[in-house]
Short mmCIF file of C-alpha atoms and ligand atoms in Angstrom, two decimals:
data_model
loop_
_atom_site.label_atom_id
_atom_site.label_comp_id
_atom_site.label_asym_id
_atom_site.label_seq_id
_atom_site.Cartn_x
_atom_site.Cartn_y
_atom_site.Cartn_z
CA MET A 149 22.91 -4.04 4.62
CA LYS A 150 20.48 -3.17 7.93
CA PHE A 151 16.86 -4.56 7.51
CA ALA A 152 13.85 -4.87 9.68
CA ASP A 153 10.74 -7.29 10.27
CA LEU A 154 7.81 -4.88 11.50
CA HIS A 155 5.19 -6.73 11.10
CA LEU A 156 4.78 -9.84 13.74
CA HIS A 157 2.89 -11.48 15.82
CA THR A 158 3.11 -14.02 19.39
CA LEU A 159 1.52 -16.31 21.19
CA PHE A 160 -0.29 -12.80 23.25
CA SER A 161 -2.33 -13.08 20.10
CA ASP A 162 -2.66 -15.50 17.36
CA GLY A 163 0.93 -16.10 16.49
CA THR A 164 2.58 -19.30 18.10
CA PHE A 165 6.21 -18.01 18.87
CA THR A 166 7.01 -16.91 22.81
CA PRO A 167 8.47 -13.68 22.19
CA GLU A 168 11.87 -14.95 22.77
CA GLU A 169 11.43 -17.75 20.24
CA LEU A 170 10.68 -14.80 17.78
CA VAL A 171 13.44 -13.03 18.31
CA LEU A 172 15.82 -15.94 18.27
CA HIS A 173 14.52 -16.42 15.23
CA ALA A 174 14.70 -12.92 14.11
CA GLN A 175 18.46 -12.77 14.81
CA LYS A 176 18.68 -16.43 12.99
CA SER A 177 17.92 -14.42 9.74
CA GLY A 178 20.31 -11.37 9.93
CA LEU A 179 17.61 -8.59 11.51
CA SER A 180 18.66 -5.75 13.48
CA CYS A 181 15.14 -4.88 14.32
CA ILE A 182 11.57 -5.77 14.84
CA ALA A 183 8.49 -4.54 15.88
CA LEU A 184 5.86 -6.69 17.85
CA THR A 185 2.48 -6.12 16.83
CA ASP A 186 0.04 -8.30 18.05
CA HIS A 187 -3.68 -7.83 17.91
CA ASP A 188 -5.18 -5.87 20.42
CA THR A 189 -2.61 -6.21 23.09
CA VAL A 190 0.80 -4.96 23.94
CA GLU A 191 1.43 -7.92 26.44
CA GLY A 192 4.10 -9.82 24.68
CA CYS A 193 6.32 -6.58 24.66
CA GLU A 194 8.54 -6.13 27.09
CA ARG A 195 9.96 -9.68 27.33
CA ALA A 196 10.46 -8.85 23.38
CA ALA A 197 12.30 -5.63 24.21
CA ALA A 198 14.37 -7.89 26.63
CA ALA A 199 15.23 -10.08 24.51
CA CYS A 200 16.58 -7.80 21.60
CA ALA A 201 18.68 -5.68 24.13
CA LYS A 202 20.41 -9.37 24.89
CA ALA A 203 20.77 -10.01 20.91
CA GLY A 204 21.79 -6.21 20.14
CA MET A 205 18.64 -5.41 18.09
CA VAL A 206 16.75 -2.85 17.83
CA PHE A 207 12.57 -3.34 19.47
CA ILE A 208 9.67 -1.18 18.60
CA SER A 209 6.66 -1.70 21.18
CA GLY A 210 3.53 -1.60 18.58
CA ALA A 211 0.34 -3.53 18.23
CA GLU A 212 -2.18 -3.96 15.53
CA LEU A 213 -5.83 -2.40 16.20
CA THR A 214 -8.57 -4.01 14.23
CA ALA A 215 -10.75 -0.75 12.93
CA GLU A 216 -13.48 -0.23 10.54
CA HIS A 217 -13.96 3.25 8.11
CA HIS A 218 -17.65 3.77 6.59
CA ASP A 219 -17.60 -0.23 6.87
CA THR A 220 -14.55 -1.31 5.53
CA GLU A 221 -12.09 -3.06 7.77
CA VAL A 222 -8.83 -1.35 8.41
CA HIS A 223 -6.09 -3.01 10.57
CA ILE A 224 -4.13 0.15 11.81
CA ILE A 225 -0.81 -0.21 13.43
CA GLY A 226 0.40 1.37 16.51
CA TYR A 227 4.42 1.76 16.53
CA PHE A 228 5.82 3.02 19.87
CA LEU A 229 3.21 2.91 21.80
CA ASP A 230 3.97 3.06 25.55
CA THR A 231 2.76 -0.22 26.43
CA ALA A 232 1.15 1.28 30.27
CA ASN A 233 -0.61 3.73 29.03
CA ARG A 234 -3.94 3.59 30.89
CA HIS A 235 -6.25 4.77 28.19
CA LEU A 236 -4.80 2.40 25.23
CA LEU A 237 -4.73 -0.56 27.63
CA GLU A 238 -8.29 -0.21 29.44
CA ARG A 239 -9.56 0.42 25.39
CA ILE A 240 -7.81 -2.54 24.27
CA GLY A 241 -9.02 -4.68 26.96
CA GLN A 242 -12.15 -4.07 25.93
CA PHE A 243 -11.23 -5.37 22.93
CA GLN A 244 -9.84 -8.73 24.03
CA THR A 245 -13.52 -9.47 25.53
CA VAL A 246 -15.54 -8.47 22.70
CA ARG A 247 -13.00 -11.39 21.04
CA GLN A 248 -13.55 -13.48 24.05
CA ASN A 249 -17.28 -13.34 23.63
CA ARG A 250 -16.85 -13.63 19.90
CA ILE A 251 -14.75 -17.18 20.24
CA ARG A 252 -18.25 -18.14 22.26
CA GLU A 253 -20.63 -16.86 19.31
CA MET A 254 -18.47 -18.82 16.58
CA VAL A 255 -18.70 -21.67 18.79
CA ALA A 256 -22.27 -21.34 18.98
CA ALA A 257 -22.71 -21.16 15.00
CA LEU A 258 -20.42 -24.81 15.14
CA ASN A 259 -22.45 -26.07 17.34
CA LYS A 260 -25.46 -25.41 15.27
CA LEU A 261 -23.66 -26.68 12.37
CA GLY A 262 -23.30 -30.22 14.16
CA VAL A 263 -19.63 -29.56 14.78
CA PRO A 264 -19.16 -30.43 18.39
CA LEU A 265 -16.14 -28.00 19.46
CA GLN A 266 -16.43 -26.65 22.93
CA ALA A 267 -15.24 -22.92 23.94
CA GLU A 268 -13.39 -24.01 26.45
CA ALA A 269 -10.76 -26.47 23.88
CA VAL A 270 -10.52 -23.17 22.10
CA PHE A 271 -9.71 -21.05 25.39
CA ALA A 272 -7.26 -23.65 26.85
CA LEU A 273 -5.26 -23.87 23.27
CA ALA A 274 -5.38 -20.11 23.09
CA ASN A 275 -4.17 -19.57 26.49
CA CYS A 276 -4.45 -15.72 25.74
CA LYS A 277 -6.67 -12.63 26.56
CA SER A 278 -6.59 -11.98 22.67
CA PRO A 279 -8.22 -15.01 20.73
CA GLY A 280 -9.21 -15.19 17.33
CA ARG A 281 -10.31 -17.40 14.58
CA PRO A 282 -6.70 -18.89 13.78
CA HIS A 283 -7.36 -21.04 17.47
CA VAL A 284 -10.77 -21.84 16.42
CA ALA A 285 -9.18 -23.03 13.79
CA ARG A 286 -6.57 -24.53 15.19
CA ALA A 287 -9.02 -25.84 18.05
CA LEU A 288 -11.09 -27.69 14.60
CA VAL A 289 -7.85 -29.49 13.95
CA LYS A 290 -6.91 -30.71 17.08
CA GLU A 291 -9.97 -32.48 17.98
CA LYS A 292 -9.72 -33.39 14.51
CA LEU A 293 -12.95 -31.70 13.54
CA ILE A 294 -11.05 -30.73 10.27
CA GLY A 295 -8.55 -31.61 8.24
CA ASN A 296 -6.41 -28.58 8.19
CA LEU A 297 -6.63 -25.10 9.11
CA ASP A 298 -7.08 -23.63 5.66
CA GLU A 299 -10.11 -26.07 5.46
CA ALA A 300 -11.08 -24.40 8.42
CA PHE A 301 -11.14 -20.74 7.28
CA GLU A 302 -12.67 -22.06 3.66
CA ARG A 303 -15.34 -23.79 5.38
CA TYR A 304 -16.45 -22.06 8.16
CA LEU A 305 -14.24 -18.77 9.30
CA LYS A 306 -14.13 -17.14 6.29
CA LYS A 307 -16.81 -13.76 5.97
CA GLY A 308 -19.47 -15.41 5.10
CA ARG A 309 -19.34 -19.19 5.52
CA PRO A 310 -21.74 -20.04 8.61
CA ALA A 311 -19.28 -20.06 11.46
CA TRP A 312 -18.28 -16.75 10.57
CA VAL A 313 -19.12 -13.52 13.17
CA PRO A 314 -18.81 -10.04 12.90
CA LYS A 315 -16.27 -8.29 14.79
CA THR A 316 -16.98 -5.04 16.98
CA LYS A 317 -14.65 -2.52 16.15
CA MET A 318 -12.92 1.15 16.48
CA SER A 319 -13.55 3.66 14.37
CA ALA A 320 -10.59 4.35 12.31
CA LEU A 321 -10.37 7.96 13.88
CA GLU A 322 -10.27 6.39 17.54
CA GLY A 323 -7.45 4.03 17.01
CA ILE A 324 -5.53 6.97 15.23
CA GLU A 325 -6.03 8.92 18.44
CA LEU A 326 -5.48 6.15 20.81
CA ILE A 327 -2.26 5.32 19.29
CA HIS A 328 -1.29 8.99 19.74
CA GLN A 329 -2.23 10.06 23.02
CA ALA A 330 -0.39 6.60 23.76
CA GLY A 331 2.77 8.24 22.39
CA GLY A 332 2.63 6.03 19.24
CA LEU A 333 2.67 6.53 15.26
CA ALA A 334 -0.40 4.90 13.71
CA VAL A 335 0.20 3.19 10.36
CA MET A 336 -2.21 1.55 8.01
CA ALA A 337 -1.15 -2.58 7.88
CA HIS A 338 -1.54 -4.40 4.48
CA PRO A 339 -3.82 -2.16 2.61
CA GLY A 340 -3.32 -4.54 -0.58
CA LEU A 341 -4.85 -7.41 1.81
CA ASN A 342 -7.84 -4.90 2.97
CA ARG A 343 -8.21 -2.87 0.12
CA THR A 344 -8.69 0.09 1.85
CA ASP A 345 -7.24 2.23 -1.22
CA ASP A 346 -10.45 4.83 -1.15
CA ILE A 347 -10.13 5.31 2.38
CA ILE A 348 -6.50 6.34 2.43
CA PRO A 349 -6.92 10.63 1.85
CA ASP A 350 -9.25 10.37 4.89
CA LEU A 351 -7.38 8.66 7.39
CA VAL A 352 -4.19 10.78 6.16
CA ALA A 353 -6.72 13.57 7.14
CA VAL A 354 -7.29 12.34 10.30
CA GLY A 355 -3.57 11.82 11.43
CA LEU A 356 -2.44 8.37 9.79
CA ASP A 357 1.51 8.91 9.93
CA GLY A 358 2.13 6.00 7.49
CA ILE A 359 1.40 2.97 5.64
CA GLU A 360 2.42 -0.58 5.33
CA CYS A 361 4.41 -1.11 1.95
CA PHE A 362 5.87 -4.08 2.26
CA HIS A 363 3.87 -7.14 3.48
CA THR A 364 3.99 -10.82 2.36
CA LYS A 365 0.71 -10.61 0.70
CA HIS A 366 2.12 -7.74 -1.66
CA SER A 367 2.90 -8.18 -4.97
CA THR A 368 6.34 -5.84 -6.25
CA VAL A 369 3.42 -3.94 -8.39
CA MET A 370 1.41 -3.48 -5.03
CA SER A 371 4.56 -2.67 -2.94
CA GLU A 372 5.80 0.27 -5.24
CA ARG A 373 1.68 1.63 -5.71
CA TYR A 374 2.27 2.16 -1.84
CA LEU A 375 5.27 3.93 -2.50
CA GLU A 376 3.95 5.84 -4.61
CA ILE A 377 0.93 6.48 -2.28
CA ALA A 378 3.57 7.24 1.00
CA GLU A 379 5.19 9.83 -1.27
CA LYS A 380 2.24 11.78 -1.93
CA TYR A 381 0.75 11.78 1.21
CA ASN A 382 4.04 12.60 3.02
CA LEU A 383 3.42 9.16 5.24
CA LEU A 384 6.42 7.04 6.82
CA VAL A 385 6.84 3.30 4.92
CA THR A 386 6.45 0.43 6.75
CA GLY A 387 6.73 -3.54 6.21
CA GLY A 388 6.91 -6.77 7.73
CA SER A 389 5.92 -10.51 7.14
CA ASP A 390 3.18 -10.82 9.28
CA CYS A 391 4.31 -13.93 10.98
CA HIS A 392 2.33 -15.97 12.72
CA GLY A 393 5.20 -18.62 14.12
CA PHE A 394 5.74 -21.68 11.53
CA SER A 395 3.84 -22.01 8.17
CA LYS A 396 4.33 -24.66 5.59
CA ASN A 397 7.38 -25.54 8.00
CA LYS A 398 9.30 -22.24 7.37
CA PRO A 399 8.46 -19.02 9.94
CA LEU A 400 7.72 -15.79 7.67
CA ILE A 401 9.86 -13.69 9.67
CA GLY A 402 12.62 -12.37 7.61
CA THR A 403 11.33 -13.14 4.44
CA VAL A 404 9.85 -9.22 4.07
CA ARG A 405 13.11 -7.25 4.92
CA VAL A 406 12.84 -3.17 5.40
CA PRO A 407 15.92 -1.26 4.84
CA PHE A 408 16.91 -0.33 7.58
CA MET A 409 16.28 3.45 5.94
CA TYR A 410 12.97 3.31 6.68
CA VAL A 411 13.60 2.66 10.30
CA GLU A 412 15.92 5.70 10.58
CA LYS A 413 12.80 7.60 9.28
CA LEU A 414 10.42 6.35 12.06
CA LEU A 415 13.27 6.90 14.76
CA ALA A 416 12.78 11.01 13.96
CA ALA A 417 9.79 10.70 13.09
CA LYS A 418 9.23 9.49 17.45
CA LYS A 419 11.49 11.94 18.29
CA HIS A 420 10.11 14.39 16.19
CA LEU A 421 6.49 13.44 17.61
CA ASP A 422 7.88 13.15 21.61
CA GLU A 423 9.57 17.36 20.93
CA ARG A 424 6.19 18.27 19.74
CA ARG A 425 4.55 16.64 22.87
CA ALA A 426 7.05 17.88 24.97
CA ALA A 427 6.39 21.49 24.00
CA THR A 428 2.79 21.37 24.42
CA ALA A 429 3.01 20.15 27.80
CA ALA A 430 5.08 23.10 29.01
CA ASN A 431 2.87 25.32 27.15
P1 AMP B 701 -10.11 -12.60 13.60
O1 AMP B 701 -8.84 -11.30 14.03
O2 AMP B 701 -10.19 -13.16 14.57
O3 AMP B 701 -10.53 -11.66 12.73
O4 AMP B 701 -8.92 -12.87 12.82
C1 AMP B 701 -8.05 -12.74 11.54
C2 AMP B 701 -6.84 -13.68 11.49
O5 AMP B 701 -7.04 -14.67 11.30
C3 AMP B 701 -5.77 -13.16 11.08
O6 AMP B 701 -4.55 -12.30 11.71
C4 AMP B 701 -4.72 -14.06 10.08
O7 AMP B 701 -3.88 -13.95 11.55
C5 AMP B 701 -6.11 -15.37 10.26
N1 AMP B 701 -6.34 -15.16 8.57
C6 AMP B 701 -7.48 -14.65 8.57
N2 AMP B 701 -7.94 -15.26 6.95
C7 AMP B 701 -7.06 -16.37 6.86
C8 AMP B 701 -7.24 -17.47 6.13
N3 AMP B 701 -7.91 -17.79 5.13
N4 AMP B 701 -6.60 -18.63 6.53
C9 AMP B 701 -5.36 -18.45 7.61
N5 AMP B 701 -5.51 -17.23 8.21
C10 AMP B 701 -6.43 -16.56 8.59
FE1 FE B 702 -3.48 -12.74 12.99
FE1 FE B 703 -3.68 -7.78 9.40
ZN1 ZN B 704 -0.87 -9.25 11.51
#
């Protein structure tokens, strides 16, 4: 049996592995295919693709976009993105700036609480264009301003906590269109984590292609429910570990194993999309 892990992060966003390290871990866990889905960036895709080619693995380029629909936060993954697409790069570039400004706002809130963290310490540690709350948490631990990462989220960074800062997000409709115009397929990430069930019909109506049924934070019952929803709306099925590096001494990569049959369906859908686009361009 061949398996895939289709939700993975590297140090180009809030993961800790390089693309090469990620592929090495994928190989070690016997995966045949991975997709890279960093937050608001596709920078790691070229290196991950090269490492996968060397390792004889199938690679799917991707990114995870933070979006919203009627005040509900929803993460939308674009698979098979053209990583040189100008409009995509321009738009995610703007959201990288939003992320960088938000780091400064979170640090200012921490300073107000008497926590002497400096934004520069967070940026130095993050060393990427798409920083996020995990970098603030890691900087707090590094500077010995908090005991551990969980505590940092619980005390300061979780939604509603004193250093939490809302993030400007694109609309889910825009996210889906942005992915499509870059040649990608749009998939709703971890619906069980964001509680986005209610908005599934709306997003299907505007072109959502798939739904992440298998995820580290989905119970078996949840996965089964989303498989039923996928069938009901004729959506593609994906899944992944959402590995961000080592977690409790072990990387999550490979702990969610998606049967290759679903990758084949994704590949077929991508082929179909390309054919439709070629036909439209010819007319
Ligand atoms: P951001 O995109 O900056 O809002 O940060 C969201 C990221 O923070 C997620 O992708 C996770 O990697 C991480 N995260 C969110 N909530 C927690 C939590 N309670 N504990 C640890 N990490 C978290
Ligand atoms: Fe993350
Ligand atoms: Fe997510
Ligand atoms: Zn993720």
